PDB file of C-alpha atoms and ligand atoms in Angstrom:
ATOM      1  CA  MET Y   1      -1.042  -4.603 -20.943  1.00 38.00           C
ATOM      2  CA  PHE Y   2       1.970  -3.307 -21.695  1.00 42.00           C
ATOM      3  CA  ARG Y   3       4.592  -4.639 -24.340  1.00 44.00           C
ATOM      4  CA  ARG Y   4       7.849  -4.872 -22.062  1.00 45.00           C
ATOM      5  CA  ASN Y   5      11.526  -6.460 -22.878  1.00 50.00           C
ATOM      6  CA  ARG Y   6      12.068 -10.342 -21.925  1.00 48.00           C
ATOM      7  CA  GLY Y   7      14.096  -8.647 -18.853  1.00 51.00           C
ATOM      8  CA  ALA Y   8      11.587  -6.835 -17.671  1.00 49.00           C
ATOM      9  CA  GLU Y   9       9.064  -9.912 -17.814  1.00 48.00           C
ATOM     10  CA  ALA Y  10      11.154 -12.213 -16.041  1.00 50.00           C
ATOM     11  CA  ALA Y  11      11.217  -9.499 -13.140  1.00 47.00           C
ATOM     12  CA  ARG Y  12       7.899  -8.400 -13.236  1.00 46.00           C
ATOM     13  CA  SER Y  13       6.704 -11.637 -10.920  1.00 57.00           C
ATOM     14  CA  ALA Y  14       9.607 -10.312  -8.139  1.00 91.00           C
ATOM     15  CA  GLU Y  15       7.963  -8.488  -5.544  1.00 96.00           C
ATOM     16  CA  ALA Y  16      10.451  -4.637  -5.600  1.00 97.00           C
ATOM     17  CA  LEU Y  17       9.061  -2.723  -2.567  1.00 97.00           C
ATOM     18  CA  ARG Y  18       6.978  -4.490   0.462  1.00 97.00           C
ATOM     19  CA  LEU Y  19       5.927  -2.774   3.389  1.00 98.00           C
ATOM     20  CA  ASP Y  20       4.379  -4.353   5.951  1.00 98.00           C
ATOM     21  CA  GLY Y  21       2.293  -2.410   8.829  1.00 98.00           C
ATOM     22  CA  VAL Y  22       4.664   0.499   8.866  1.00 98.00           C
ATOM     23  CA  THR Y  23       4.488   3.592  11.073  1.00 98.00           C
ATOM     24  CA  LYS Y  24       6.037   6.687  11.900  1.00 98.00           C
ATOM     25  CA  VAL Y  25       5.513   8.804  14.705  1.00 97.00           C
ATOM     26  CA  TYR Y  26       6.717  12.663  14.390  1.00 96.00           C
ATOM     27  CA  GLY Y  27       6.951  14.398  17.676  1.00 91.00           C
ATOM     28  CA  SER Y  28       5.969  13.251  20.923  1.00 86.00           C
ATOM     29  CA  ALA Y  29       3.462  12.821  23.550  1.00 84.00           C
ATOM     30  CA  GLU Y  30       0.419  15.557  23.414  1.00 88.00           C
ATOM     31  CA  ASN Y  31       2.077  16.885  19.406  1.00 89.00           C
ATOM     32  CA  ALA Y  32       2.830  13.773  18.582  1.00 93.00           C
ATOM     33  CA  VAL Y  33       1.742  13.471  14.646  1.00 95.00           C
ATOM     34  CA  ILE Y  34       1.405   9.717  13.089  1.00 96.00           C
ATOM     35  CA  ALA Y  35       2.399  10.611  10.345  1.00 97.00           C
ATOM     36  CA  LEU Y  36       2.211   6.768   8.828  1.00 98.00           C
ATOM     37  CA  ASP Y  37      -0.368   4.739  10.753  1.00 97.00           C
ATOM     38  CA  GLY Y  38       0.193   1.243   9.871  1.00 98.00           C
ATOM     39  CA  VAL Y  39       0.876   0.848   5.923  1.00 98.00           C
ATOM     40  CA  SER Y  40       0.879  -2.431   3.761  1.00 98.00           C
ATOM     41  CA  LEU Y  41       1.411  -2.858   0.343  1.00 97.00           C
ATOM     42  CA  SER Y  42       3.432  -5.094  -2.089  1.00 97.00           C
ATOM     43  CA  LEU Y  43       4.951  -3.118  -5.478  1.00 97.00           C
ATOM     44  CA  PRO Y  44       5.587  -6.071  -8.305  1.00 97.00           C
ATOM     45  CA  ALA Y  45       9.519  -5.346  -9.873  1.00 97.00           C
ATOM     46  CA  GLY Y  46       8.711  -3.444 -13.392  1.00 97.00           C
ATOM     47  CA  THR Y  47       5.728  -1.238 -11.980  1.00 98.00           C
ATOM     48  CA  PHE Y  48       5.080   2.327 -12.324  1.00 98.00           C
ATOM     49  CA  THR Y  49       2.720   3.901  -9.298  1.00 98.00           C
ATOM     50  CA  ALA Y  50       1.712   6.970  -8.357  1.00 98.00           C
ATOM     51  CA  VAL Y  51       1.283   8.168  -4.922  1.00 98.00           C
ATOM     52  CA  MET Y  52      -1.337  10.392  -3.975  1.00 98.00           C
ATOM     53  CA  GLY Y  53      -3.325  12.222  -1.311  1.00 96.00           C
ATOM     54  CA  PRO Y  54      -3.950  15.350   0.490  1.00 94.00           C
ATOM     55  CA  SER Y  55      -0.846  17.628   1.720  1.00 94.00           C
ATOM     56  CA  GLY Y  56      -0.405  15.954   5.072  1.00 96.00           C
ATOM     57  CA  SER Y  57      -1.435  12.642   4.339  1.00 96.00           C
ATOM     58  CA  GLY Y  58       1.765  11.334   4.353  1.00 97.00           C
ATOM     59  CA  LYS Y  59       3.193  10.767   0.860  1.00 98.00           C
ATOM     60  CA  SER Y  60       6.803  11.735   1.882  1.00 97.00           C
ATOM     61  CA  THR Y  61       7.109  10.591   5.203  1.00 98.00           C
ATOM     62  CA  LEU Y  62       6.255   7.108   2.806  1.00 98.00           C
ATOM     63  CA  LEU Y  63       9.048   7.542   0.158  1.00 97.00           C
ATOM     64  CA  GLN Y  64      11.378   8.443   2.872  1.00 96.00           C
ATOM     65  CA  CYS Y  65      10.700   4.964   5.206  1.00 96.00           C
ATOM     66  CA  ALA Y  66      10.358   3.262   1.961  1.00 97.00           C
ATOM     67  CA  ALA Y  67      13.747   4.240   0.327  1.00 95.00           C
ATOM     68  CA  GLY Y  68      15.563   3.885   3.509  1.00 93.00           C
ATOM     69  CA  LEU Y  69      16.311   7.530   4.183  1.00 92.00           C
ATOM     70  CA  ASP Y  70      14.164   7.583   7.261  1.00 93.00           C
ATOM     71  CA  ARG Y  71      13.174   4.871  10.011  1.00 94.00           C
ATOM     72  CA  PRO Y  72       9.479   3.937  10.511  1.00 96.00           C
ATOM     73  CA  ASP Y  73       9.021   3.511  14.492  1.00 96.00           C
ATOM     74  CA  SER Y  74       7.763   0.024  13.051  1.00 97.00           C
ATOM     75  CA  GLY Y  75       6.775  -1.722  10.904  1.00 98.00           C
ATOM     76  CA  ILE Y  76       9.143  -3.533   8.206  1.00 97.00           C
ATOM     77  CA  VAL Y  77      10.470  -2.464   4.311  1.00 97.00           C
ATOM     78  CA  THR Y  78      11.561  -4.916   2.196  1.00 96.00           C
ATOM     79  CA  VAL Y  79      12.923  -4.017  -1.398  1.00 95.00           C
ATOM     80  CA  ASP Y  80      14.022  -6.502  -3.673  1.00 92.00           C
ATOM     81  CA  GLY Y  81      13.960  -9.185  -1.302  1.00 92.00           C
ATOM     82  CA  GLU Y  82      16.011  -7.854   1.489  1.00 91.00           C
ATOM     83  CA  GLU Y  83      14.832  -6.496   4.559  1.00 93.00           C
ATOM     84  CA  VAL Y  84      15.803  -2.462   4.942  1.00 91.00           C
ATOM     85  CA  THR Y  85      14.642  -2.020   8.001  1.00 90.00           C
ATOM     86  CA  GLY Y  86      16.426  -3.385  10.623  1.00 83.00           C
ATOM     87  CA  ALA Y  87      19.992  -2.161   8.821  1.00 85.00           C
ATOM     88  CA  GLY Y  88      22.366  -0.182  10.588  1.00 87.00           C
ATOM     89  CA  GLU Y  89      23.066   3.295   9.712  1.00 88.00           C
ATOM     90  CA  ALA Y  90      26.363   2.174   7.214  1.00 88.00           C
ATOM     91  CA  GLY Y  91      24.863  -0.941   5.909  1.00 89.00           C
ATOM     92  CA  LEU Y  92      21.720   1.201   5.578  1.00 89.00           C
ATOM     93  CA  ALA Y  93      23.514   3.630   3.548  1.00 89.00           C
ATOM     94  CA  LYS Y  94      25.145   0.836   1.153  1.00 88.00           C
ATOM     95  CA  PHE Y  95      22.004  -0.400   0.870  1.00 88.00           C
ATOM     96  CA  ARG Y  96      20.562   2.705  -0.796  1.00 90.00           C
ATOM     97  CA  ARG Y  97      23.722   3.566  -2.766  1.00 88.00           C
ATOM     98  CA  ARG Y  98      23.432   0.281  -4.244  1.00 88.00           C
ATOM     99  CA  ARG Y  99      19.392  -0.727  -4.864  1.00 92.00           C
ATOM    100  CA  ILE Y 100      17.682   3.133  -4.237  1.00 95.00           C
ATOM    101  CA  GLY Y 101      17.649   5.796  -7.138  1.00 95.00           C
ATOM    102  CA  PHE Y 102      15.730   8.680  -5.608  1.00 96.00           C
ATOM    103  CA  ILE Y 103      14.335  11.972  -6.992  1.00 96.00           C
ATOM    104  CA  PHE Y 104      13.314  15.089  -5.693  1.00 94.00           C
ATOM    105  CA  GLN Y 105      11.030  17.764  -6.399  1.00 93.00           C
ATOM    106  CA  GLN Y 106      13.855  20.636  -6.314  1.00 94.00           C
ATOM    107  CA  TYR Y 107      16.374  18.347  -8.293  1.00 95.00           C
ATOM    108  CA  ASN Y 108      19.214  18.152  -5.604  1.00 96.00           C
ATOM    109  CA  LEU Y 109      22.472  18.389  -8.237  1.00 97.00           C
ATOM    110  CA  LEU Y 110      25.624  19.320  -6.850  1.00 98.00           C
ATOM    111  CA  PRO Y 111      26.346  22.933  -8.203  1.00 97.00           C
ATOM    112  CA  THR Y 112      30.017  22.415  -8.630  1.00 98.00           C
ATOM    113  CA  LEU Y 113      30.008  19.436 -10.185  1.00 98.00           C
ATOM    114  CA  THR Y 114      29.154  18.735 -14.103  1.00 98.00           C
ATOM    115  CA  VAL Y 115      26.321  17.044 -15.357  1.00 98.00           C
ATOM    116  CA  GLU Y 116      28.425  13.873 -16.405  1.00 98.00           C
ATOM    117  CA  GLN Y 117      30.015  14.553 -12.568  1.00 98.00           C
ATOM    118  CA  ASN Y 118      26.907  14.635 -11.178  1.00 98.00           C
ATOM    119  CA  THR Y 119      25.385  11.812 -13.283  1.00 97.00           C
ATOM    120  CA  THR Y 120      28.141   9.210 -12.359  1.00 97.00           C
ATOM    121  CA  LEU Y 121      28.609  10.572  -8.630  1.00 95.00           C
ATOM    122  CA  PRO Y 122      26.102   7.774  -6.703  1.00 93.00           C
ATOM    123  CA  LEU Y 123      28.859   5.420  -8.788  1.00 94.00           C
ATOM    124  CA  LYS Y 124      31.797   7.076  -7.037  1.00 93.00           C
ATOM    125  CA  LEU Y 125      30.311   7.113  -3.966  1.00 90.00           C
ATOM    126  CA  ALA Y 126      29.447   3.596  -3.834  1.00 89.00           C
ATOM    127  CA  GLY Y 127      32.832   2.300  -5.021  1.00 91.00           C
ATOM    128  CA  ARG Y 128      31.642   1.319  -8.479  1.00 93.00           C
ATOM    129  CA  ARG Y 129      33.439   1.846 -11.630  1.00 93.00           C
ATOM    130  CA  ILE Y 130      32.424   4.093 -13.862  1.00 94.00           C
ATOM    131  CA  ASP Y 131      32.355   3.615 -17.326  1.00 93.00           C
ATOM    132  CA  ARG Y 132      31.949   7.047 -19.366  1.00 94.00           C
ATOM    133  CA  GLY Y 133      30.866   5.155 -22.389  1.00 95.00           C
ATOM    134  CA  ARG Y 134      27.108   4.110 -20.121  1.00 94.00           C
ATOM    135  CA  THR Y 135      26.874   7.662 -19.120  1.00 96.00           C
ATOM    136  CA  ARG Y 136      26.732   9.277 -22.083  1.00 96.00           C
ATOM    137  CA  GLU Y 137      24.387   6.812 -23.414  1.00 94.00           C
ATOM    138  CA  VAL Y 138      22.346   7.776 -20.360  1.00 94.00           C
ATOM    139  CA  LEU Y 139      22.603  11.226 -20.617  1.00 97.00           C
ATOM    140  CA  THR Y 140      22.090  11.130 -24.228  1.00 96.00           C
ATOM    141  CA  HIS Y 141      19.087   9.259 -23.331  1.00 92.00           C
ATOM    142  CA  VAL Y 142      17.637  11.595 -21.402  1.00 95.00           C
ATOM    143  CA  GLY Y 143      18.552  14.101 -23.869  1.00 95.00           C
ATOM    144  CA  LEU Y 144      21.114  15.588 -22.661  1.00 97.00           C
ATOM    145  CA  GLY Y 145      24.338  13.789 -24.426  1.00 96.00           C
ATOM    146  CA  ASP Y 146      25.383  17.796 -25.531  1.00 97.00           C
ATOM    147  CA  ARG Y 147      25.265  19.067 -22.008  1.00 97.00           C
ATOM    148  CA  LEU Y 148      28.137  16.535 -20.256  1.00 97.00           C
ATOM    149  CA  GLY Y 149      30.252  19.600 -19.422  1.00 98.00           C
ATOM    150  CA  HIS Y 150      27.721  22.091 -18.198  1.00 98.00           C
ATOM    151  CA  ARG Y 151      26.408  23.044 -14.554  1.00 98.00           C
ATOM    152  CA  PRO Y 152      23.547  22.694 -13.224  1.00 98.00           C
ATOM    153  CA  ASP Y 153      23.210  26.259 -13.237  1.00 97.00           C
ATOM    154  CA  GLU Y 154      24.095  26.428 -17.054  1.00 98.00           C
ATOM    155  CA  LEU Y 155      20.757  24.196 -17.595  1.00 97.00           C
ATOM    156  CA  SER Y 156      16.556  25.124 -17.322  1.00 96.00           C
ATOM    157  CA  GLY Y 157      14.797  23.209 -14.609  1.00 96.00           C
ATOM    158  CA  GLY Y 158      13.564  20.756 -17.105  1.00 96.00           C
ATOM    159  CA  GLN Y 159      17.328  19.802 -17.922  1.00 97.00           C
ATOM    160  CA  GLN Y 160      18.559  19.656 -14.306  1.00 97.00           C
ATOM    161  CA  GLN Y 161      15.583  16.709 -13.941  1.00 96.00           C
ATOM    162  CA  ARG Y 162      16.849  15.207 -16.685  1.00 97.00           C
ATOM    163  CA  VAL Y 163      20.058  15.030 -14.889  1.00 97.00           C
ATOM    164  CA  ALA Y 164      18.444  14.033 -11.400  1.00 97.00           C
ATOM    165  CA  ILE Y 165      16.520  11.021 -13.589  1.00 96.00           C
ATOM    166  CA  ALA Y 166      20.225   9.563 -15.673  1.00 96.00           C
ATOM    167  CA  ARG Y 167      21.542   9.982 -11.996  1.00 96.00           C
ATOM    168  CA  ALA Y 168      18.738   7.778 -10.321  1.00 95.00           C
ATOM    169  CA  LEU Y 169      19.277   5.584 -13.868  1.00 93.00           C
ATOM    170  CA  VAL Y 170      22.528   4.805 -14.161  1.00 93.00           C
ATOM    171  CA  THR Y 171      23.443   2.983 -10.964  1.00 92.00           C
ATOM    172  CA  GLU Y 172      20.492   0.505 -11.849  1.00 92.00           C
ATOM    173  CA  PRO Y 173      18.401   0.622  -8.932  1.00 93.00           C
ATOM    174  CA  SER Y 174      15.844  -1.576  -7.468  1.00 91.00           C
ATOM    175  CA  VAL Y 175      13.532   0.784  -7.305  1.00 97.00           C
ATOM    176  CA  ILE Y 176      13.091   4.292  -8.178  1.00 97.00           C
ATOM    177  CA  PHE Y 177      11.585   6.855  -5.756  1.00 98.00           C
ATOM    178  CA  ALA Y 178      10.220  10.618  -6.911  1.00 97.00           C
ATOM    179  CA  ASP Y 179       8.874  13.219  -4.950  1.00 97.00           C
ATOM    180  CA  GLU Y 180       6.707  15.013  -7.050  1.00 96.00           C
ATOM    181  CA  PRO Y 181       9.085  15.286  -9.234  1.00 96.00           C
ATOM    182  CA  THR Y 182       6.896  17.279 -11.798  1.00 96.00           C
ATOM    183  CA  GLY Y 183       6.120  19.829  -9.036  1.00 94.00           C
ATOM    184  CA  ALA Y 184       8.701  22.352 -10.112  1.00 93.00           C
ATOM    185  CA  LEU Y 185       8.588  22.036 -13.633  1.00 94.00           C
ATOM    186  CA  ASP Y 186       6.383  23.644 -16.511  1.00 95.00           C
ATOM    187  CA  THR Y 187       3.780  21.540 -18.478  1.00 95.00           C
ATOM    188  CA  ARG Y 188       6.053  20.405 -21.331  1.00 94.00           C
ATOM    189  CA  SER Y 189       9.091  19.652 -19.300  1.00 95.00           C
ATOM    190  CA  ALA Y 190       7.083  17.705 -16.916  1.00 96.00           C
ATOM    191  CA  ARG Y 191       5.855  15.426 -19.846  1.00 96.00           C
ATOM    192  CA  SER Y 192       9.275  14.831 -20.912  1.00 94.00           C
ATOM    193  CA  VAL Y 193       9.978  13.480 -17.128  1.00 95.00           C
ATOM    194  CA  LEU Y 194       7.148  11.650 -16.912  1.00 97.00           C
ATOM    195  CA  GLY Y 195       7.646  10.067 -20.133  1.00 96.00           C
ATOM    196  CA  LEU Y 196      11.535   9.017 -19.501  1.00 95.00           C
ATOM    197  CA  LEU Y 197       9.880   7.662 -16.208  1.00 97.00           C
ATOM    198  CA  GLN Y 198       7.383   5.524 -18.061  1.00 96.00           C
ATOM    199  CA  GLU Y 199       9.890   4.283 -20.322  1.00 95.00           C
ATOM    200  CA  SER Y 200      12.190   3.115 -18.094  1.00 95.00           C
ATOM    201  CA  VAL Y 201       9.253   0.813 -16.369  1.00 96.00           C
ATOM    202  CA  ARG Y 202       8.164  -0.333 -19.866  1.00 94.00           C
ATOM    203  CA  PHE Y 203      11.092  -1.003 -21.492  1.00 90.00           C
ATOM    204  CA  HIS Y 204      14.034  -1.182 -19.095  1.00 89.00           C
ATOM    205  CA  GLY Y 205      11.908  -2.826 -15.991  1.00 92.00           C
ATOM    206  CA  ARG Y 206      12.580  -0.304 -13.368  1.00 95.00           C
ATOM    207  CA  THR Y 207      10.103  -0.012 -10.705  1.00 97.00           C
ATOM    208  CA  VAL Y 208       9.504   3.645  -9.980  1.00 98.00           C
ATOM    209  CA  VAL Y 209       7.045   4.902  -7.328  1.00 98.00           C
ATOM    210  CA  MET Y 210       6.133   8.427  -7.986  1.00 98.00           C
ATOM    211  CA  VAL Y 211       4.450  10.596  -5.205  1.00 98.00           C
ATOM    212  CA  THR Y 212       2.255  14.031  -6.948  1.00 97.00           C
ATOM    213  CA  HIS Y 213      -0.516  16.185  -7.257  1.00 95.00           C
ATOM    214  CA  ASP Y 214      -1.256  16.152 -10.722  1.00 96.00           C
ATOM    215  CA  PRO Y 215      -4.012  13.643 -12.121  1.00 97.00           C
ATOM    216  CA  VAL Y 216      -2.389  14.286 -15.192  1.00 97.00           C
ATOM    217  CA  ALA Y 217       1.148  13.004 -13.458  1.00 98.00           C
ATOM    218  CA  ALA Y 218      -0.665  10.081 -11.737  1.00 98.00           C
ATOM    219  CA  SER Y 219      -2.027   8.790 -15.104  1.00 98.00           C
ATOM    220  CA  TYR Y 220       1.164   8.305 -16.622  1.00 98.00           C
ATOM    221  CA  ALA Y 221       1.672   5.345 -14.306  1.00 98.00           C
ATOM    222  CA  ASP Y 222      -0.090   1.629 -13.877  1.00 98.00           C
ATOM    223  CA  SER Y 223      -1.563   2.233 -10.792  1.00 98.00           C
ATOM    224  CA  VAL Y 224      -2.167   4.826  -7.955  1.00 98.00           C
ATOM    225  CA  LEU Y 225      -2.091   4.237  -4.315  1.00 98.00           C
ATOM    226  CA  PHE Y 226      -4.663   7.214  -2.388  1.00 97.00           C
ATOM    227  CA  LEU Y 227      -3.549   8.041   1.207  1.00 97.00           C
ATOM    228  CA  ALA Y 228      -5.507   9.910   3.617  1.00 95.00           C
ATOM    229  CA  ASP Y 229      -4.590  10.485   7.375  1.00 95.00           C
ATOM    230  CA  GLY Y 230      -1.413   7.844   6.745  1.00 97.00           C
ATOM    231  CA  ARG Y 231      -3.110   5.509   5.538  1.00 97.00           C
ATOM    232  CA  LEU Y 232      -3.837   3.507   2.791  1.00 97.00           C
ATOM    233  CA  ALA Y 233      -7.364   4.881   1.550  1.00 95.00           C
ATOM    234  CA  GLY Y 234      -7.715   3.341  -1.680  1.00 95.00           C
ATOM    235  CA  GLU Y 235      -5.963   1.874  -5.475  1.00 96.00           C
ATOM    236  CA  MET Y 236      -6.630   2.753  -8.765  1.00 98.00           C
ATOM    237  CA  ASN Y 237      -5.405   0.673 -11.931  1.00 97.00           C
ATOM    238  CA  ALA Y 238      -4.974   1.931 -15.400  1.00 97.00           C
ATOM    239  CA  PRO Y 239      -5.964   5.472 -13.724  1.00 98.00           C
ATOM    240  CA  THR Y 240      -7.045   8.129 -16.834  1.00 98.00           C
ATOM    241  CA  VAL Y 241      -6.884  11.874 -15.762  1.00 98.00           C
ATOM    242  CA  ASP Y 242     -10.726  12.686 -15.383  1.00 97.00           C
ATOM    243  CA  ALA Y 243     -10.937   9.233 -13.100  1.00 97.00           C
ATOM    244  CA  VAL Y 244      -7.937  10.636 -10.773  1.00 97.00           C
ATOM    245  CA  ALA Y 245      -9.658  13.252 -10.172  1.00 96.00           C
ATOM    246  CA  GLU Y 246     -12.616  12.906  -9.681  1.00 95.00           C
ATOM    247  CA  ARG Y 247     -11.726   9.921  -6.640  1.00 95.00           C
ATOM    248  CA  LEU Y 248      -8.966  12.594  -5.439  1.00 93.00           C
ATOM    249  CA  ALA Y 249     -12.285  14.996  -5.067  1.00 90.00           C
ATOM    250  CA  HIS Y 250     -14.174  12.378  -3.021  1.00 88.00           C
ATOM    251  CA  LEU Y 251     -10.869  10.260  -1.344  1.00 84.00           C
ATOM    252  CA  GLY Y 252     -11.971  12.402   2.036  1.00 68.00           C
ATOM    253  CA  ASP Y 253     -15.650  11.291   1.951  1.00 67.00           C
ATOM    254  CA  ASP Y 254     -14.075   7.480   1.417  1.00 49.00           C
ATOM    255  CA  VAL Y 255     -12.604   7.613   4.909  1.00 49.00           C
ATOM    256  CA  ARG Y 256     -15.269   9.445   6.248  1.00 50.00           C
ATOM    257  CA  VAL Y 257     -17.139   6.163   4.963  1.00 48.00           C
ATOM    258  CA  GLY Y 258     -14.428   3.833   5.630  1.00 44.00           C
ATOM    259  CA  ALA Y 259     -14.006   5.576   9.519  1.00 42.00           C
TER     260      ALA Y 259
HETATM  261  N1  ADP C 301      10.743  16.251  10.276  1.00 67.86           N
HETATM  262  C1  ADP C 301       8.546  16.225  10.646  1.00 67.86           C
HETATM  263  N2  ADP C 301       8.821  16.733  12.067  1.00 67.86           N
HETATM  264  C2  ADP C 301       7.402  16.680  12.554  1.00 67.86           C
HETATM  265  N3  ADP C 301       6.414  16.127  11.437  1.00 67.86           N
HETATM  266  C3  ADP C 301       6.706  16.271  10.850  1.00 67.86           C
HETATM  267  C4  ADP C 301       7.996  15.325  10.040  1.00 67.86           C
HETATM  268  N4  ADP C 301       7.532  15.456   8.512  1.00 67.86           N
HETATM  269  C5  ADP C 301       6.616  15.318   8.742  1.00 67.86           C
HETATM  270  N5  ADP C 301       5.886  15.827   9.050  1.00 67.86           N
HETATM  271  C6  ADP C 301       4.250  15.462   9.579  1.00 67.86           C
HETATM  272  O1  ADP C 301       3.847  14.209   8.834  1.00 67.86           O
HETATM  273  C7  ADP C 301       2.691  14.459   8.577  1.00 67.86           C
HETATM  274  C8  ADP C 301       2.518  13.994   7.178  1.00 67.86           C
HETATM  275  O2  ADP C 301       3.903  14.599   6.500  1.00 67.86           O
HETATM  276  P1  ADP C 301       4.536  14.025   4.855  1.00 67.86           P
HETATM  277  O3  ADP C 301       4.715  12.973   4.829  1.00 67.86           O
HETATM  278  O4  ADP C 301       5.140  15.648   4.797  1.00 67.86           O
HETATM  279  O5  ADP C 301       3.027  14.960   4.166  1.00 67.86           O
HETATM  280  P2  ADP C 301       2.827  14.952   2.297  1.00 67.86           P
HETATM  281  O6  ADP C 301       3.671  14.652   1.708  1.00 67.86           O
HETATM  282  O7  ADP C 301       1.891  14.050   1.924  1.00 67.86           O
HETATM  283  O8  ADP C 301       2.472  16.615   2.253  1.00 67.86           O
HETATM  284  C9  ADP C 301       2.188  15.638   8.424  1.00 67.86           C
HETATM  285  O9  ADP C 301       1.283  16.082   9.285  1.00 67.86           O
HETATM  286  C10 ADP C 301       3.639  16.488   8.533  1.00 67.86           C
HETATM  287  O10 ADP C 301       3.543  17.668   9.190  1.00 67.86           O
HETATM  288 MG1   MG C 302       5.148  15.716   0.568  1.00 67.86          MG
END
């Protein structure tokens, strides 16, 4: 469908993320909430997937469990062929640093660190070598080559989110998860962030999973997974803005019909 470089082509057949019967329950007894109810999915490496669904449908929980930031109550999560679930705390932290990039709606940059220091923090935490030339290359790529010494509060929201993208890219993770990465941005900044995510998939072979409520954002992805009440409620390949909006409008209907 897209032109890819040879590395991306080779990686395409591999499975970047797999969930088997993942269930997550918050609370207990009478106030238990089933946030994820037996979700199974498989995403090939080198793909851009959007996750959509009503508020409270389990999108963030899905990302947190898939990224090893939270633990499912049952089921198996596999990243790049390696089982995430079952690892101990230390193993999990190490795994996240090596294999996972995470982009949050509110950027989550450290205010006292410069753009360059924020970007290289995951490498530092993982005890990996910091290649300043490579860091600068990544920051130039996201349009911040002239902001290396700035602090986050000297940047716009869009620029801060591009630092977060650089921070996610610099470790060359197996999967980048983004939870509403454009939720706090104006239209123009949102477009630039989405363009960067799309580019990282198409030209650099990364795998991106992005939660969004915005059909325009979802249209940048290769496919959309719809969630409702903690369950997968449909999938759409080559999503267009109109087709996504239409599906979202009827998502509740689908679930009722399917129930
Ligand atoms: N830490 C938590 N404690 C209790 N309930 C939670 C917690 N996190 C999420 N939930 C509940 O789990 C369900 C799914 O939440 P979430 O994954 O945040 O949905 P979404 O991101 O789609 O809005 C919701 O009913 C929410 O209230
Ligand atoms: Mg959420």
